[in-house]
mmCIF file of C-alpha atoms in Angstrom:
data_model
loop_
_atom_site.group_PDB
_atom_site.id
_atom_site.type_symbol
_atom_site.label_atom_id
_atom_site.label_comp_id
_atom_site.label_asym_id
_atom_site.label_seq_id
_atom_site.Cartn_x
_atom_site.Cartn_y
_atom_site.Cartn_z
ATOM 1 C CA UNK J 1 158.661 84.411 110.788
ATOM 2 C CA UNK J 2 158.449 85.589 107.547
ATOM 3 C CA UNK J 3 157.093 89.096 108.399
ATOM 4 C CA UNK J 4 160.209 89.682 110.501
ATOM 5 C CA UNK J 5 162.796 88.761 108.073
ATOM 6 C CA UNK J 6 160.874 90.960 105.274
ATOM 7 C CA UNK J 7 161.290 93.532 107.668
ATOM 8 C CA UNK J 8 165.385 93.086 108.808
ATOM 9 C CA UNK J 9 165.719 93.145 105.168
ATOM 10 C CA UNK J 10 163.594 96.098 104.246
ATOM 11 C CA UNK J 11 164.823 97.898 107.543
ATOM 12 C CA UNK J 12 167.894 96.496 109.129
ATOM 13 C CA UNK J 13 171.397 97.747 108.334
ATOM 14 C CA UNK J 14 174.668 95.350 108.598
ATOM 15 C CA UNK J 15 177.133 97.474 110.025
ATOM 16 C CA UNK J 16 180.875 95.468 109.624
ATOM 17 C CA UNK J 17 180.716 92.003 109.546
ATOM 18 C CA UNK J 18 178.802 90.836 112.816
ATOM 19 C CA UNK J 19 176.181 93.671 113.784
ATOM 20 C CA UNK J 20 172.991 93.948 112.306
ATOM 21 C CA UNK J 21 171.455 97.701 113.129
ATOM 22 C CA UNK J 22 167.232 97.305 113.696
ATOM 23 C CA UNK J 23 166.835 100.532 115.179
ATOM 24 C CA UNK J 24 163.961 101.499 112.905
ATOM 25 C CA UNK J 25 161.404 98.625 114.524
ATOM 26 C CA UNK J 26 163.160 96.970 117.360
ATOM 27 C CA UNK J 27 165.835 98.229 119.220
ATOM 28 C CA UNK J 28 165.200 102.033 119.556
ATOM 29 C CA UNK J 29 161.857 102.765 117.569
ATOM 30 C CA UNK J 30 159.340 99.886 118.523
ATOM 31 C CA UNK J 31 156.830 98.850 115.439
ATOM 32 C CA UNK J 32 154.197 97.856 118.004
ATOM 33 C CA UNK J 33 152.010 95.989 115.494
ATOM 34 C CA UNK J 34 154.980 93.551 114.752
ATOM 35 C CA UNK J 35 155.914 93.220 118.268
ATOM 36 C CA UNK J 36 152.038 92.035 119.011
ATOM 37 C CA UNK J 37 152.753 89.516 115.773
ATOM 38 C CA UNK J 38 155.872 88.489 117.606
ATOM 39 C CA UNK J 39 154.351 88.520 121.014
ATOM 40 C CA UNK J 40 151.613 85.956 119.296
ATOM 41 C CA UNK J 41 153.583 83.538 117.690
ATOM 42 C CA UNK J 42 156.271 83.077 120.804
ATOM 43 C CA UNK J 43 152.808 82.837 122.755
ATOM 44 C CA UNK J 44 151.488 80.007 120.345
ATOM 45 C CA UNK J 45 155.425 78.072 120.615
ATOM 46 C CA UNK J 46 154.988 77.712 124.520
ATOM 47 C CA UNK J 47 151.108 77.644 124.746
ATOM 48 C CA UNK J 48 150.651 74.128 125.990
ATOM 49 C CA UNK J 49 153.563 73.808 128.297
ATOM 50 C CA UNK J 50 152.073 75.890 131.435
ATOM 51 C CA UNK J 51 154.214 79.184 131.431
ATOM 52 C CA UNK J 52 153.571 81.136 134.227
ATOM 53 C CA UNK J 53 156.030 83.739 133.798
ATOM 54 C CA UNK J 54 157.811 85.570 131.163
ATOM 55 C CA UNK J 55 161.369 86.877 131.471
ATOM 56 C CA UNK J 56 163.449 89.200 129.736
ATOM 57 C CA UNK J 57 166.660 91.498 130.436
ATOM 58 C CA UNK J 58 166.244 95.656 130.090
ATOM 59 C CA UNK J 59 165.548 97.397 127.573
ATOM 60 C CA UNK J 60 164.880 96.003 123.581
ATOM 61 C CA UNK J 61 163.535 92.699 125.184
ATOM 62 C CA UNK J 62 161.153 94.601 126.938
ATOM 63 C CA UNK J 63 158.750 95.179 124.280
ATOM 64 C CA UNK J 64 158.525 91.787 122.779
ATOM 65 C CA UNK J 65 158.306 90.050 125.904
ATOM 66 C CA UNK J 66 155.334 92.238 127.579
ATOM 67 C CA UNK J 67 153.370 91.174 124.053
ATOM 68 C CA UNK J 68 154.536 87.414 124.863
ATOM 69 C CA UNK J 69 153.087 88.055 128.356
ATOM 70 C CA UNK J 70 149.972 89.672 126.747
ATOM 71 C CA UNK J 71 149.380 86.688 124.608
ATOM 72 C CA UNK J 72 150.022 84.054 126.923
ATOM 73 C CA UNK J 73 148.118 85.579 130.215
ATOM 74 C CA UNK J 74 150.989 85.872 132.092
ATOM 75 C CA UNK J 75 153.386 88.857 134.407
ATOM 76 C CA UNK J 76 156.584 90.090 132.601
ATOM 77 C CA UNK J 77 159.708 90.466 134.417
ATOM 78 C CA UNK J 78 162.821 92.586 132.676
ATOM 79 C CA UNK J 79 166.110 91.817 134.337
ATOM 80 C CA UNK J 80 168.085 94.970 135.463
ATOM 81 C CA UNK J 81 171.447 95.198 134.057
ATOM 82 C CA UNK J 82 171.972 98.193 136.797
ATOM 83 C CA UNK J 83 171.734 98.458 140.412
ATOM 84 C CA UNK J 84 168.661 99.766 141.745
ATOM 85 C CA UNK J 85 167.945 101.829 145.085
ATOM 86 C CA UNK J 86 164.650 100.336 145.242
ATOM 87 C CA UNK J 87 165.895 96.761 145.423
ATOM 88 C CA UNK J 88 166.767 96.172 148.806
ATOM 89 C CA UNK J 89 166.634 92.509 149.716
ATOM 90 C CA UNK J 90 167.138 89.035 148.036
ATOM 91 C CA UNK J 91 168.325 89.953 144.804
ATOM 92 C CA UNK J 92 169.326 86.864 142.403
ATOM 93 C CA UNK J 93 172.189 87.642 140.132
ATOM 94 C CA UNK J 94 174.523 86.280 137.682
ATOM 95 C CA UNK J 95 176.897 87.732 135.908
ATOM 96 C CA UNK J 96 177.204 88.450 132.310
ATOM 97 C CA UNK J 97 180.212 88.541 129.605
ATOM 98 C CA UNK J 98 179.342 90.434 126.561
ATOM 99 C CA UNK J 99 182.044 89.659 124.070
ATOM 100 C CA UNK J 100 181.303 93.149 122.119
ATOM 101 C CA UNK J 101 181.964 95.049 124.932
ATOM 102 C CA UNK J 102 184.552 92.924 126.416
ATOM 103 C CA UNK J 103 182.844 93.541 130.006
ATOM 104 C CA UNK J 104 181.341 91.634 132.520
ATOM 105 C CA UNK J 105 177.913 92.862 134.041
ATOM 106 C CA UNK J 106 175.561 91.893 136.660
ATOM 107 C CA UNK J 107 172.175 90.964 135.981
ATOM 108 C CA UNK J 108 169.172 90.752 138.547
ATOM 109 C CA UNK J 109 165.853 89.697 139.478
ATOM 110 C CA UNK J 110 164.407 90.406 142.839
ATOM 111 C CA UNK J 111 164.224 86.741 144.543
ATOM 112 C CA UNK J 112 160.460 87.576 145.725
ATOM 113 C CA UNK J 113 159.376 87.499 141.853
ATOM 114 C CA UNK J 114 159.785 84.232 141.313
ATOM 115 C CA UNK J 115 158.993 80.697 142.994
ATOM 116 C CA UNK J 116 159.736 77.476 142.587
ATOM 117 C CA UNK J 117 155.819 76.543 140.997
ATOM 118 C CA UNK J 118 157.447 79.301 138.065
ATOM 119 C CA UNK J 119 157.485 77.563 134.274
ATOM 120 C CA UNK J 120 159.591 80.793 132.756
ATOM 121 C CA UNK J 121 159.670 81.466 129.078
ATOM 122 C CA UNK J 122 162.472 83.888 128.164
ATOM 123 C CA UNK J 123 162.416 86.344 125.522
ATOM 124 C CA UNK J 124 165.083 88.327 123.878
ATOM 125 C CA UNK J 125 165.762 90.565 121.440
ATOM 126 C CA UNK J 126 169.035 89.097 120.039
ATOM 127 C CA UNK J 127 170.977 86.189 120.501
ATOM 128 C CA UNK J 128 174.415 86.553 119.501
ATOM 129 C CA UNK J 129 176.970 84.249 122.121
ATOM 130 C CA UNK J 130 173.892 83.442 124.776
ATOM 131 C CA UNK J 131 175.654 85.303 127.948
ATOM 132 C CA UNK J 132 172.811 87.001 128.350
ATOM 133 C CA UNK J 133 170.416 84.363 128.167
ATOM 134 C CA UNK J 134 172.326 81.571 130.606
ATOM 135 C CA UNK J 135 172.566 84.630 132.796
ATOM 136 C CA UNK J 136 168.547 84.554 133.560
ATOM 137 C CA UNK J 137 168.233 80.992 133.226
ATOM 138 C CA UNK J 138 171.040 80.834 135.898
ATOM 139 C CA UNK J 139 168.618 83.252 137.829
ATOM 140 C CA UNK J 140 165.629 81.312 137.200
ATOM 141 C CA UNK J 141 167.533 78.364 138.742
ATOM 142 C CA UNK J 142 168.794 80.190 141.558
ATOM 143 C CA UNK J 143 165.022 80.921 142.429
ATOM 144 C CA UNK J 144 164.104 77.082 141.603
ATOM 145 C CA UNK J 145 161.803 77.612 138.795
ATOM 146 C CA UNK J 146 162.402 75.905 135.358
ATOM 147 C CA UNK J 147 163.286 77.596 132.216
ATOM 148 C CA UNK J 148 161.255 76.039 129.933
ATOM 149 C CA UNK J 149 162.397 77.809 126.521
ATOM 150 C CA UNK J 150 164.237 80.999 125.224
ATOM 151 C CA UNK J 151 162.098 82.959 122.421
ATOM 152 C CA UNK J 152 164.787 84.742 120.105
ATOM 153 C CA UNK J 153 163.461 87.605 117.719
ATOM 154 C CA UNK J 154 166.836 87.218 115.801
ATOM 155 C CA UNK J 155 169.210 85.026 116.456
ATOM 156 C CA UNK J 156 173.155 85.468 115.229
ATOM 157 C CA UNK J 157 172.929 81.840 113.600
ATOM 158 C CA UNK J 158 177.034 82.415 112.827
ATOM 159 C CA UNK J 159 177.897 82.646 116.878
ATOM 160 C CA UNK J 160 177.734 79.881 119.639
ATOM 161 C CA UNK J 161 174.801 81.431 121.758
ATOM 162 C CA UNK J 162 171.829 78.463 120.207
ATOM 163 C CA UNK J 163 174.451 75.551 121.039
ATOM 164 C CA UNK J 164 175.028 77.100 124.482
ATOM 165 C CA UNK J 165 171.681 76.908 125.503
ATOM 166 C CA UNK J 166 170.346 73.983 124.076
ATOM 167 C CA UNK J 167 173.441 72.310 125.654
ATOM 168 C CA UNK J 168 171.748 73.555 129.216
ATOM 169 C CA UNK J 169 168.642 71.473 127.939
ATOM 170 C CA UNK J 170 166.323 74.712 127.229
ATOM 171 C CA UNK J 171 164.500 74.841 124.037
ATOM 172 C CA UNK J 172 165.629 77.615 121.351
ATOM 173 C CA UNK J 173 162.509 79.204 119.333
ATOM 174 C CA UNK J 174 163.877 81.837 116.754
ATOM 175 C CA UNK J 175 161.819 84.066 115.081
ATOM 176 C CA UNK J 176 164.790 84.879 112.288
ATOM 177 C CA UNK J 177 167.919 82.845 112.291
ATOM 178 C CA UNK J 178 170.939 85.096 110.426
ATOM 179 C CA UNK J 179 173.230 82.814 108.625
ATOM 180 C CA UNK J 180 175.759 85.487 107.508
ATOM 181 C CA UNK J 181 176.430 88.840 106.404
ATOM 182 C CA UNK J 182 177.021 88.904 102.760
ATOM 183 C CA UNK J 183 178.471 92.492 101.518
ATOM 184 C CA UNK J 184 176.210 94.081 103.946
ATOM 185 C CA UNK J 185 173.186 91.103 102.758
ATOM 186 C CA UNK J 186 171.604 89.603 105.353
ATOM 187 C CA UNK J 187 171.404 85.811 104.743
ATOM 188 C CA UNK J 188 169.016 83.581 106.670
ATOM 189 C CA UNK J 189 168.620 80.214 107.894
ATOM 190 C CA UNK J 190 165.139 78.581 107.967
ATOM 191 C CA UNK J 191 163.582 79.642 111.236
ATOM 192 C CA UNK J 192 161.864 78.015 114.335
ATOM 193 C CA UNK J 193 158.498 79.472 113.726
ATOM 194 C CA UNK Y 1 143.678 106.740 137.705
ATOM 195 C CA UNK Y 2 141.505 105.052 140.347
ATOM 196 C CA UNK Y 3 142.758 101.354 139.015
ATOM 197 C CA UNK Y 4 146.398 102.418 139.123
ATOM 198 C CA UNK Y 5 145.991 104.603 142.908
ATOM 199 C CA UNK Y 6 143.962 101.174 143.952
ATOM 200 C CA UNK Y 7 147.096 99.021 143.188
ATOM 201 C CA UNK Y 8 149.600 101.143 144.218
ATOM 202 C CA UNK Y 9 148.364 101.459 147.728
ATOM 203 C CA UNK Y 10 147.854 97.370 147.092
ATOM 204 C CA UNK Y 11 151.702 96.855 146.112
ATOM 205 C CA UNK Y 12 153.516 99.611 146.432
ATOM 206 C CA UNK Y 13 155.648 100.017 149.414
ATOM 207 C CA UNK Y 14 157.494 103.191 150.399
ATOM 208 C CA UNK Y 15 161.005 103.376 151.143
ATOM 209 C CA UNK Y 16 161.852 106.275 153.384
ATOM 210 C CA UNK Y 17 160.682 109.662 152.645
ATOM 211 C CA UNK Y 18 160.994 110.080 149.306
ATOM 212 C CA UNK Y 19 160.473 106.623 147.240
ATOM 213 C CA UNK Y 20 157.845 104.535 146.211
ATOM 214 C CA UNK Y 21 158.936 100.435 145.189
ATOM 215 C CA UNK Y 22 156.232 99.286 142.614
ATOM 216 C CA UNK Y 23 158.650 96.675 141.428
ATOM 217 C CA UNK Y 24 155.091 94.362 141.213
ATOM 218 C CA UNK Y 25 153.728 95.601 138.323
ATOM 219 C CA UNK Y 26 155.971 98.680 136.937
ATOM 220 C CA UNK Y 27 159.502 98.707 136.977
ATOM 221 C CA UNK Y 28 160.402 95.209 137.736
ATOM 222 C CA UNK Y 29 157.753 92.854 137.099
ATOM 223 C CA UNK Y 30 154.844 94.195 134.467
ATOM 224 C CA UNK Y 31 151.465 94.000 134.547
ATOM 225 C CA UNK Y 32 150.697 93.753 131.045
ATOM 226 C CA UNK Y 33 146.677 94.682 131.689
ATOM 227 C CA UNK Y 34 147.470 97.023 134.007
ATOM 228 C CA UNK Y 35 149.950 98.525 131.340
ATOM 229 C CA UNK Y 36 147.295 98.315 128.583
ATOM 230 C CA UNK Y 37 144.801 100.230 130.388
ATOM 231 C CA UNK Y 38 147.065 103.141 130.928
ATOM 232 C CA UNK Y 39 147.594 103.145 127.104
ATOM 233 C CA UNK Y 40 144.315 103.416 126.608
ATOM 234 C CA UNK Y 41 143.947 106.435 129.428
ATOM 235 C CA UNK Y 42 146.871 108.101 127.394
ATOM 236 C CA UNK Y 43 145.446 107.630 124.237
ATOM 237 C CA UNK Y 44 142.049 109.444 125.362
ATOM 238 C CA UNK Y 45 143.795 111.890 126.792
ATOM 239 C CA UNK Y 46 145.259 113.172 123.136
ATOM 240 C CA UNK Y 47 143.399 111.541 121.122
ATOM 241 C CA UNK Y 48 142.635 114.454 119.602
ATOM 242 C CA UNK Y 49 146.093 116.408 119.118
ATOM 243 C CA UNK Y 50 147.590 114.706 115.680
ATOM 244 C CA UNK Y 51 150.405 113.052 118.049
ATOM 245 C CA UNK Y 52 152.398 110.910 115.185
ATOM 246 C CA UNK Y 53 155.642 109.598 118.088
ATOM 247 C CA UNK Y 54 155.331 108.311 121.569
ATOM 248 C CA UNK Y 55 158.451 108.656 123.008
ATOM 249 C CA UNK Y 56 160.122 107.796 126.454
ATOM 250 C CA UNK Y 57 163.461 106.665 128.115
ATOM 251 C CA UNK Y 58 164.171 103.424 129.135
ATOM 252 C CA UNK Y 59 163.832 101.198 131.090
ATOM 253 C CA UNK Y 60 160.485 101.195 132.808
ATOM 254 C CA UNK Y 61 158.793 103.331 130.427
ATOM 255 C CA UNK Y 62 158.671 101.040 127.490
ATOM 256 C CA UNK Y 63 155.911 99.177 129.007
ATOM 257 C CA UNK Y 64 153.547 101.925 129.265
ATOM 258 C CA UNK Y 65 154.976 103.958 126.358
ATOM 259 C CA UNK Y 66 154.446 100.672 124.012
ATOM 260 C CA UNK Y 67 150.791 100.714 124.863
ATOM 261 C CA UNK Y 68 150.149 104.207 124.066
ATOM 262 C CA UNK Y 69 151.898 103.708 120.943
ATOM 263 C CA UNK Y 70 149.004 100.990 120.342
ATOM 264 C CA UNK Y 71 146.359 102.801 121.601
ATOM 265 C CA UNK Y 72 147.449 106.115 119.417
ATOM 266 C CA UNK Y 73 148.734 103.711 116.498
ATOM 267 C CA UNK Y 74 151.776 105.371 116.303
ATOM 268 C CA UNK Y 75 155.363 104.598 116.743
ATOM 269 C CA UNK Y 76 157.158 104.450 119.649
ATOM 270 C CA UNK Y 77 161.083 105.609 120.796
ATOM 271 C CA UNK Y 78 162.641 104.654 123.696
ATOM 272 C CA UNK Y 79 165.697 107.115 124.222
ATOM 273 C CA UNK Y 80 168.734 104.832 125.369
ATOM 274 C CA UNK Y 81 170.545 106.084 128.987
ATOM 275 C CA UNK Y 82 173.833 104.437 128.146
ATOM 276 C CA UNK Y 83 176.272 104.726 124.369
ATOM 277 C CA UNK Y 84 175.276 102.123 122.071
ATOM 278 C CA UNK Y 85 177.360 100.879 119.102
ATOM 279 C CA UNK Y 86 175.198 100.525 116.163
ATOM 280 C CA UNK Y 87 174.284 104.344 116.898
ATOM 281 C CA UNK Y 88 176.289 105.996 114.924
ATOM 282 C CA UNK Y 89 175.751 109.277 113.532
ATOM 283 C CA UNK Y 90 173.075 112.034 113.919
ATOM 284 C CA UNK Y 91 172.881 111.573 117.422
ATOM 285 C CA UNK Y 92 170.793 113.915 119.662
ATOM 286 C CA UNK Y 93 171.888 113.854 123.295
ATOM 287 C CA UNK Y 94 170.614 116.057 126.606
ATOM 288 C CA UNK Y 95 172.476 115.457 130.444
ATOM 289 C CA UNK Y 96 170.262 114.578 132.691
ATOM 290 C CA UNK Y 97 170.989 115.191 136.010
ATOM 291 C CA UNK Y 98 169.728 112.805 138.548
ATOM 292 C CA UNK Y 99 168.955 114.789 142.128
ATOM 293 C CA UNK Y 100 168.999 110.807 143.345
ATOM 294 C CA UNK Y 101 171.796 108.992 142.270
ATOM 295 C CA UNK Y 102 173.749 112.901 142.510
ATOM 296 C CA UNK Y 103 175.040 111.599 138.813
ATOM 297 C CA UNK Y 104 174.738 113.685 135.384
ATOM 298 C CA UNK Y 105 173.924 111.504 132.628
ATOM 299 C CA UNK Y 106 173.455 111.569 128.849
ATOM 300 C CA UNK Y 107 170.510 110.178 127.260
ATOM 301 C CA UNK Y 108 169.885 110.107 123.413
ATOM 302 C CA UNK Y 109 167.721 109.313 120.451
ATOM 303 C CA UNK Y 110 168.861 108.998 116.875
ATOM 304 C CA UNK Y 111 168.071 112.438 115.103
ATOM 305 C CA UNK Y 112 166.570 110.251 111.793
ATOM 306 C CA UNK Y 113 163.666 108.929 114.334
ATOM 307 C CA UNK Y 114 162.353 112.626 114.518
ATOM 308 C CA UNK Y 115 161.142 114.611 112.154
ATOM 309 C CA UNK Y 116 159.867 118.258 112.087
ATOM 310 C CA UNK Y 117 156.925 116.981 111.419
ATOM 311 C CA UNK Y 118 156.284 115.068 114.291
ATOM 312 C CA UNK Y 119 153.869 115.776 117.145
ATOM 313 C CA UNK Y 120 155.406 113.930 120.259
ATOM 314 C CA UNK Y 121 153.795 112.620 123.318
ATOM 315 C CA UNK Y 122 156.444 111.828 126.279
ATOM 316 C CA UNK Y 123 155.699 109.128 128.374
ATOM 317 C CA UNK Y 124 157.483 107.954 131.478
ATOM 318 C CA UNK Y 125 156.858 105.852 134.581
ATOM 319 C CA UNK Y 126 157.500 108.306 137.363
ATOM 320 C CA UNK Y 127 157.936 112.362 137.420
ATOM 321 C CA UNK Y 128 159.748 113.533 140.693
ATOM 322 C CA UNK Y 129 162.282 116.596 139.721
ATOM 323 C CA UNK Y 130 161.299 116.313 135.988
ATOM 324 C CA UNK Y 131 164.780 116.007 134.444
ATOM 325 C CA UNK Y 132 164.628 113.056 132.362
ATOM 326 C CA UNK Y 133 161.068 114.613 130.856
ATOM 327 C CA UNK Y 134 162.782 117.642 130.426
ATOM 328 C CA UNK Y 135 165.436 116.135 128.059
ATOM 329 C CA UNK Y 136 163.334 114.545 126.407
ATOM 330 C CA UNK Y 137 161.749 118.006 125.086
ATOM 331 C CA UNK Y 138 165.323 119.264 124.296
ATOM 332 C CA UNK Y 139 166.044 116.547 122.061
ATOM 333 C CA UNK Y 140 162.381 116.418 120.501
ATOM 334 C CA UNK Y 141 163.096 120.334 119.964
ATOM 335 C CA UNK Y 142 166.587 119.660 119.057
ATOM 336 C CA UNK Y 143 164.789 117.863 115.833
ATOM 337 C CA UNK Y 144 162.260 120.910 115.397
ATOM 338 C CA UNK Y 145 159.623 118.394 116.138
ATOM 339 C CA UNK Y 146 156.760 119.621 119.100
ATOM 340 C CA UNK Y 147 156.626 118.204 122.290
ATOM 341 C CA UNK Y 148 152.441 118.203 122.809
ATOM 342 C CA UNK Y 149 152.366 116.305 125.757
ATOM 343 C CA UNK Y 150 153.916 114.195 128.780
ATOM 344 C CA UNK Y 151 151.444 111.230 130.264
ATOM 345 C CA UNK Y 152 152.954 110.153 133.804
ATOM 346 C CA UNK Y 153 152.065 107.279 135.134
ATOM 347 C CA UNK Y 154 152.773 108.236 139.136
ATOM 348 C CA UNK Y 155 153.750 112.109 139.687
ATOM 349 C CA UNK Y 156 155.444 112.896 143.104
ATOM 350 C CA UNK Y 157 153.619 115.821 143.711
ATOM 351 C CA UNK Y 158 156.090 116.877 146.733
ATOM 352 C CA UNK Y 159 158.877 117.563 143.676
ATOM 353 C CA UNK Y 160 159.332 120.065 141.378
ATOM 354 C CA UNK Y 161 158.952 118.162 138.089
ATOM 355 C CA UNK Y 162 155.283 119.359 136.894
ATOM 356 C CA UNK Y 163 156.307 122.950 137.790
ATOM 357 C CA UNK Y 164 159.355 122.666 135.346
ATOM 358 C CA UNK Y 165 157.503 120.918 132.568
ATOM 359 C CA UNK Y 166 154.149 123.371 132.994
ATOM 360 C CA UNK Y 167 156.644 126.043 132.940
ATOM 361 C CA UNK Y 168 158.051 124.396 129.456
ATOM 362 C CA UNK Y 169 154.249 124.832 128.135
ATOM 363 C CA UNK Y 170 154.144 120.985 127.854
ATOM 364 C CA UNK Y 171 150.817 119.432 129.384
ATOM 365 C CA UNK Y 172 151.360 117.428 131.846
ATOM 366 C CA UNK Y 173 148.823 114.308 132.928
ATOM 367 C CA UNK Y 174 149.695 112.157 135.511
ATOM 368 C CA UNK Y 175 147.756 109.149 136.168
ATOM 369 C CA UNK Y 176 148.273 108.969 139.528
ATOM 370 C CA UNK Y 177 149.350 111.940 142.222
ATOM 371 C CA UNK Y 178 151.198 111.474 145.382
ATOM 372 C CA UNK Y 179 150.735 114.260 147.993
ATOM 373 C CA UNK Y 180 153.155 112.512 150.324
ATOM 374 C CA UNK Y 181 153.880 109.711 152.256
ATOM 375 C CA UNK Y 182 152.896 109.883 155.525
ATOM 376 C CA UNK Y 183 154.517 107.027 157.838
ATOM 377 C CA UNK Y 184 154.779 104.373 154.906
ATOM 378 C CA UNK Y 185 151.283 105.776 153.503
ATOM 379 C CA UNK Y 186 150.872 106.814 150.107
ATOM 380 C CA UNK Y 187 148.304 109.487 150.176
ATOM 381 C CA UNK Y 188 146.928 111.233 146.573
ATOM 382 C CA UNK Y 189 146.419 114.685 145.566
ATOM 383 C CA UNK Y 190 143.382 114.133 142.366
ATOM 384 C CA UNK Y 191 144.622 112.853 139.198
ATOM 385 C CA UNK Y 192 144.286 114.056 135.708
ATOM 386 C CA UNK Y 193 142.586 111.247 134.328
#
């Protein structure tokens, strides 16, 4: 998505040698008119294959996926990453390694959100080593709905998270794919859409 | 509000004597059109006041927040609850203290996001003791920006939030108004809009 990568490289800051900073549009400060864009083109990926659900995890996937959701007709669902009193009963989990933080989290979905009839498109902000993401597809399989693709705003091209998941047979759409970090130079791959 | 009071007493379900589950189409699962009307609500609402930010605190206000943003066609910050890595300098923090969860908490938004320039609407999901507003105005103030206004989507009227906030000088407008809950029934004091 060539607005996207115009924009991580007019806006985005590499910080070290894996973390690319997007706080200005995506991760803190929301550019709402290229999260619609984003929203549209995920929405045009998965429009013939029946999604009746979209799924993300709390909080920077929120905005791109309720766009996604927007274009496509469909409910939303963020993940919590933090217990919740008002969650009482039939929670799904799975539990999540970040390799940044060198912690493992739990993840949830209330069980009564989604059925087995679900198609579920996932969206996230980043995809970096895919914890995250097989996390709620584990959900999503818990609940007996299918997982029917992951939409990626930017993908971490240089880390194992794409191979994980396409090795657990869901399909990968990335709006940017980062090849490397270059002296602080973001260089990209050709992207998914 | 009479869409949002209509689907609250269609979804919502209250826990005890104090909390109100709307994990259907607010802080769990999102109604995108649901979420898009409110926007537009907001929007009217201070339409007129030269607001340049939206900004509110995630998780479950990035929903509504993003659709004010659109509506207004302004930015939108969510402050982050927990420490993030790629923030890194310039920080502005309040605690929060959560009568709930009994927990203090710090929540923040990167100081280059606000400007003195800016004219700042808050928006969040719920208002109950006001806390998490009122941070929100110490950090907007922390930046010499003006906090104009805070859109709510469901005040708990039976708390002491509005109070505080009025008492701040910030306008308050709160789509929806509980009263109380009267065995498991949500019953509504008029809204602002």
């Amino acid at each position: 998505m060539r607005l996207l990568e115009e924009r991580i490289l007019a806006d985005g800051t590499v910080l070290g040698e894996t973390i690319l900073k997007v706080d200005q549009f995506l991760t803190h400060q929301v550019d709402y008119r290229l999260m619609k864009e984003i929203g549209r083109v995920f929405a045009d990926q998965y429009a013939d294959l029946g999604i009746t659900k979209v799924v993300t995890i709390e909080a920077s996937g929120i905005a791109p996926a309720v766009y996604t959701a927007e274009a496509l007709e469909v409910p939303m669902i963020f993940a919590k990453k933090h217990k919740n009193i008002t969650m009482t009963e039939g929670i799904l989990t799975a539990e999540v390694y970040s390799f940044t933080k060198q912690v493992t989290s739990t993840v949830s979905i209330a069980g009564g959100l989604l059925s087995k009839e679900d198609r579920v498109l996932i969206i996230d902000d980043f995809l970096a080593n895919g914890q995250a993401a097989k996390g709620l597809i584990d959900i999503i399989h818990q609940a007996g709905a299918k997982a029917v693709g992951i939409g990626i705003v930017i993908e971490k091209s240089f880390q194992a998270g794409r191979q994980l998941l396409e090795d657990l047979g869901v399909e990968v759409t990335s709006l940017a794919r980062i090849k490397h970090f270059d002296n602080g130079i973001v260089s990209f791959l050709e992207a998914d859409a």
